[in-house]
GROMACS .gro file of C-alpha atoms in nm:
model
  170
    1UNK     CA    1   1.546   4.307  -4.550
    2UNK     CA    2   1.320   4.627  -4.509
    3UNK     CA    3   1.373   4.905  -4.750
    4UNK     CA    4   1.307   5.267  -4.662
    5UNK     CA    5   1.202   5.481  -4.963
    6UNK     CA    6   1.252   5.844  -4.893
    7UNK     CA    7   0.927   6.015  -4.973
    8UNK     CA    8   0.975   6.332  -5.157
    9UNK     CA    9   0.816   6.672  -5.028
   10UNK     CA   10   0.553   6.812  -5.194
   11UNK     CA   11   0.555   7.152  -5.340
   12UNK     CA   12   0.354   7.286  -5.052
   13UNK     CA   13   0.616   7.143  -4.807
   14UNK     CA   14   0.900   7.316  -4.958
   15UNK     CA   15   0.763   7.669  -4.865
   16UNK     CA   16   0.875   7.588  -4.558
   17UNK     CA   17   1.242   7.575  -4.646
   18UNK     CA   18   1.496   7.603  -4.337
   19UNK     CA   19   1.642   7.972  -4.398
   20UNK     CA   20   1.990   7.949  -4.352
   21UNK     CA   21   2.235   8.260  -4.196
   22UNK     CA   22   2.603   8.314  -4.272
   23UNK     CA   23   2.712   8.106  -4.001
   24UNK     CA   24   2.495   7.776  -4.122
   25UNK     CA   25   2.628   7.832  -4.436
   26UNK     CA   26   2.988   7.874  -4.327
   27UNK     CA   27   2.957   7.539  -4.165
   28UNK     CA   28   2.753   7.331  -4.476
   29UNK     CA   29   3.008   7.473  -4.702
   30UNK     CA   30   3.314   7.328  -4.486
   31UNK     CA   31   3.146   7.007  -4.432
   32UNK     CA   32   3.069   6.986  -4.811
   33UNK     CA   33   3.455   7.041  -4.857
   34UNK     CA   34   3.536   6.770  -4.602
   35UNK     CA   35   3.238   6.623  -4.437
   36UNK     CA   36   3.526   6.498  -4.185
   37UNK     CA   37   3.646   6.816  -4.065
   38UNK     CA   38   3.680   6.853  -3.715
   39UNK     CA   39   3.445   7.073  -3.522
   40UNK     CA   40   3.764   7.301  -3.407
   41UNK     CA   41   3.866   7.369  -3.770
   42UNK     CA   42   3.521   7.469  -3.897
   43UNK     CA   43   3.484   7.678  -3.565
   44UNK     CA   44   3.829   7.814  -3.653
   45UNK     CA   45   3.733   7.884  -4.013
   46UNK     CA   46   3.393   8.063  -3.894
   47UNK     CA   47   3.502   8.271  -3.635
   48UNK     CA   48   3.304   8.102  -3.329
   49UNK     CA   49   3.395   7.896  -3.045
   50UNK     CA   50   3.339   7.496  -3.139
   51UNK     CA   51   3.044   7.450  -2.888
   52UNK     CA   52   2.889   7.688  -3.140
   53UNK     CA   53   2.928   7.500  -3.438
   54UNK     CA   54   2.821   7.198  -3.253
   55UNK     CA   55   2.478   7.384  -3.150
   56UNK     CA   56   2.409   7.491  -3.503
   57UNK     CA   57   2.527   7.123  -3.636
   58UNK     CA   58   2.251   6.966  -3.420
   59UNK     CA   59   1.993   7.244  -3.508
   60UNK     CA   60   2.059   7.180  -3.914
   61UNK     CA   61   2.039   6.784  -3.830
   62UNK     CA   62   1.734   6.843  -3.639
   63UNK     CA   63   1.578   7.047  -3.944
   64UNK     CA   64   1.655   6.798  -4.175
   65UNK     CA   65   1.913   6.999  -4.357
   66UNK     CA   66   2.177   6.766  -4.273
   67UNK     CA   67   2.083   6.411  -4.300
   68UNK     CA   68   2.384   6.252  -4.226
   69UNK     CA   69   2.758   6.194  -4.302
   70UNK     CA   70   2.818   5.912  -4.562
   71UNK     CA   71   3.174   5.777  -4.695
   72UNK     CA   72   3.156   5.872  -5.075
   73UNK     CA   73   3.278   5.541  -5.241
   74UNK     CA   74   3.434   5.591  -5.608
   75UNK     CA   75   3.222   5.318  -5.806
   76UNK     CA   76   3.530   5.277  -6.068
   77UNK     CA   77   3.753   5.150  -5.764
   78UNK     CA   78   3.549   4.909  -5.654
   79UNK     CA   79   3.528   4.736  -6.041
   80UNK     CA   80   3.164   4.895  -6.110
   81UNK     CA   81   3.288   5.101  -6.431
   82UNK     CA   82   2.963   5.135  -6.641
   83UNK     CA   83   2.716   5.379  -6.540
   84UNK     CA   84   2.384   5.348  -6.678
   85UNK     CA   85   2.042   5.530  -6.653
   86UNK     CA   86   1.734   5.323  -6.702
   87UNK     CA   87   1.386   5.520  -6.809
   88UNK     CA   88   1.120   5.284  -6.670
   89UNK     CA   89   0.754   5.282  -6.758
   90UNK     CA   90   0.538   5.159  -6.480
   91UNK     CA   91   0.217   4.965  -6.421
   92UNK     CA   92   0.077   5.214  -6.153
   93UNK     CA   93  -0.203   5.009  -6.098
   94UNK     CA   94   0.068   4.735  -5.966
   95UNK     CA   95   0.148   5.001  -5.687
   96UNK     CA   96   0.428   5.250  -5.752
   97UNK     CA   97   0.591   5.231  -5.402
   98UNK     CA   98   0.598   4.849  -5.463
   99UNK     CA   99   0.798   4.900  -5.737
  100UNK     CA  100   1.041   5.149  -5.610
  101UNK     CA  101   1.084   4.921  -5.278
  102UNK     CA  102   1.185   4.612  -5.522
  103UNK     CA  103   1.433   4.865  -5.721
  104UNK     CA  104   1.562   4.937  -5.373
  105UNK     CA  105   1.651   4.600  -5.286
  106UNK     CA  106   1.893   4.575  -5.581
  107UNK     CA  107   2.252   4.662  -5.467
  108UNK     CA  108   2.348   4.814  -5.826
  109UNK     CA  109   2.070   5.060  -5.815
  110UNK     CA  110   2.194   5.413  -5.698
  111UNK     CA  111   1.894   5.611  -5.753
  112UNK     CA  112   1.553   5.606  -5.809
  113UNK     CA  113   1.359   5.935  -5.932
  114UNK     CA  114   1.001   5.998  -6.031
  115UNK     CA  115   0.972   6.168  -6.335
  116UNK     CA  116   0.728   6.364  -6.593
  117UNK     CA  117   0.722   6.271  -6.989
  118UNK     CA  118   0.688   5.927  -7.136
  119UNK     CA  119   0.860   5.736  -6.844
  120UNK     CA  120   0.751   5.722  -6.519
  121UNK     CA  121   1.091   5.628  -6.334
  122UNK     CA  122   1.479   5.701  -6.403
  123UNK     CA  123   1.688   5.484  -6.214
  124UNK     CA  124   2.054   5.528  -6.207
  125UNK     CA  125   2.261   5.192  -6.190
  126UNK     CA  126   2.623   5.087  -6.206
  127UNK     CA  127   2.731   4.794  -6.345
  128UNK     CA  128   3.090   4.633  -6.390
  129UNK     CA  129   3.044   4.588  -6.751
  130UNK     CA  130   2.816   4.593  -7.021
  131UNK     CA  131   2.752   4.221  -6.985
  132UNK     CA  132   2.659   4.270  -6.592
  133UNK     CA  133   2.431   4.537  -6.708
  134UNK     CA  134   2.273   4.316  -6.936
  135UNK     CA  135   2.230   4.077  -6.687
  136UNK     CA  136   2.080   4.350  -6.436
  137UNK     CA  137   1.871   4.446  -6.697
  138UNK     CA  138   1.718   4.137  -6.821
  139UNK     CA  139   1.696   3.915  -6.528
  140UNK     CA  140   1.645   4.146  -6.227
  141UNK     CA  141   1.489   4.476  -6.347
  142UNK     CA  142   1.277   4.393  -6.589
  143UNK     CA  143   1.109   4.102  -6.322
  144UNK     CA  144   1.056   4.406  -6.077
  145UNK     CA  145   0.651   4.409  -6.041
  146UNK     CA  146   0.523   4.693  -6.212
  147UNK     CA  147   0.783   4.720  -6.468
  148UNK     CA  148   0.637   4.760  -6.826
  149UNK     CA  149   0.917   4.866  -6.999
  150UNK     CA  150   1.244   5.048  -7.013
  151UNK     CA  151   1.499   5.214  -7.224
  152UNK     CA  152   1.857   5.240  -7.106
  153UNK     CA  153   2.109   5.492  -7.152
  154UNK     CA  154   2.489   5.446  -7.114
  155UNK     CA  155   2.696   5.737  -6.964
  156UNK     CA  156   2.996   5.782  -7.145
  157UNK     CA  157   3.150   6.008  -6.849
  158UNK     CA  158   3.010   6.191  -6.566
  159UNK     CA  159   3.221   6.528  -6.527
  160UNK     CA  160   2.992   6.623  -6.268
  161UNK     CA  161   2.860   6.429  -5.991
  162UNK     CA  162   2.755   6.602  -5.679
  163UNK     CA  163   2.541   6.495  -5.355
  164UNK     CA  164   2.321   6.795  -5.320
  165UNK     CA  165   2.295   7.145  -5.411
  166UNK     CA  166   2.672   7.358  -5.336
  167UNK     CA  167   2.620   7.567  -5.040
  168UNK     CA  168   2.875   7.878  -5.088
  169UNK     CA  169   2.938   8.054  -4.795
  170UNK     CA  170   2.899   8.450  -4.802
   0.00000   0.00000   0.00000
């Protein structure tokens, strides 16, 4: 199975950020509150016609502001009670993209971030328990091509997990 790794945009690309008007912010705020909110309810909140919301949402998707609509599954409900942040040093000669793609193929890997400092990546993983975490670290993560060494932090609790910046209506 091929895994697509999202490339982050460079600082130059960030200058071209989409400018949101008040209506865009109202639509996005409503969807962040409830991603399944009907367009008619969003339109009523925003004081516009549903067709206007549909058109704006299509433009926001085309501009890459809205990447998709996903189900937000509670990992604890599925038995994944341990969250860990694994700081990874990578042999860059082995190819960073290859390492990231291999990490992306591991189902327990939730996020991978390229970072500055002593380590190259921080990898957010979910495990059922500490025995599962140990197995994940020793038999899978450490065998990823380019993996040099790691340091792992186990999260005691996660009081805030947000998926993207919160858009506030005016």
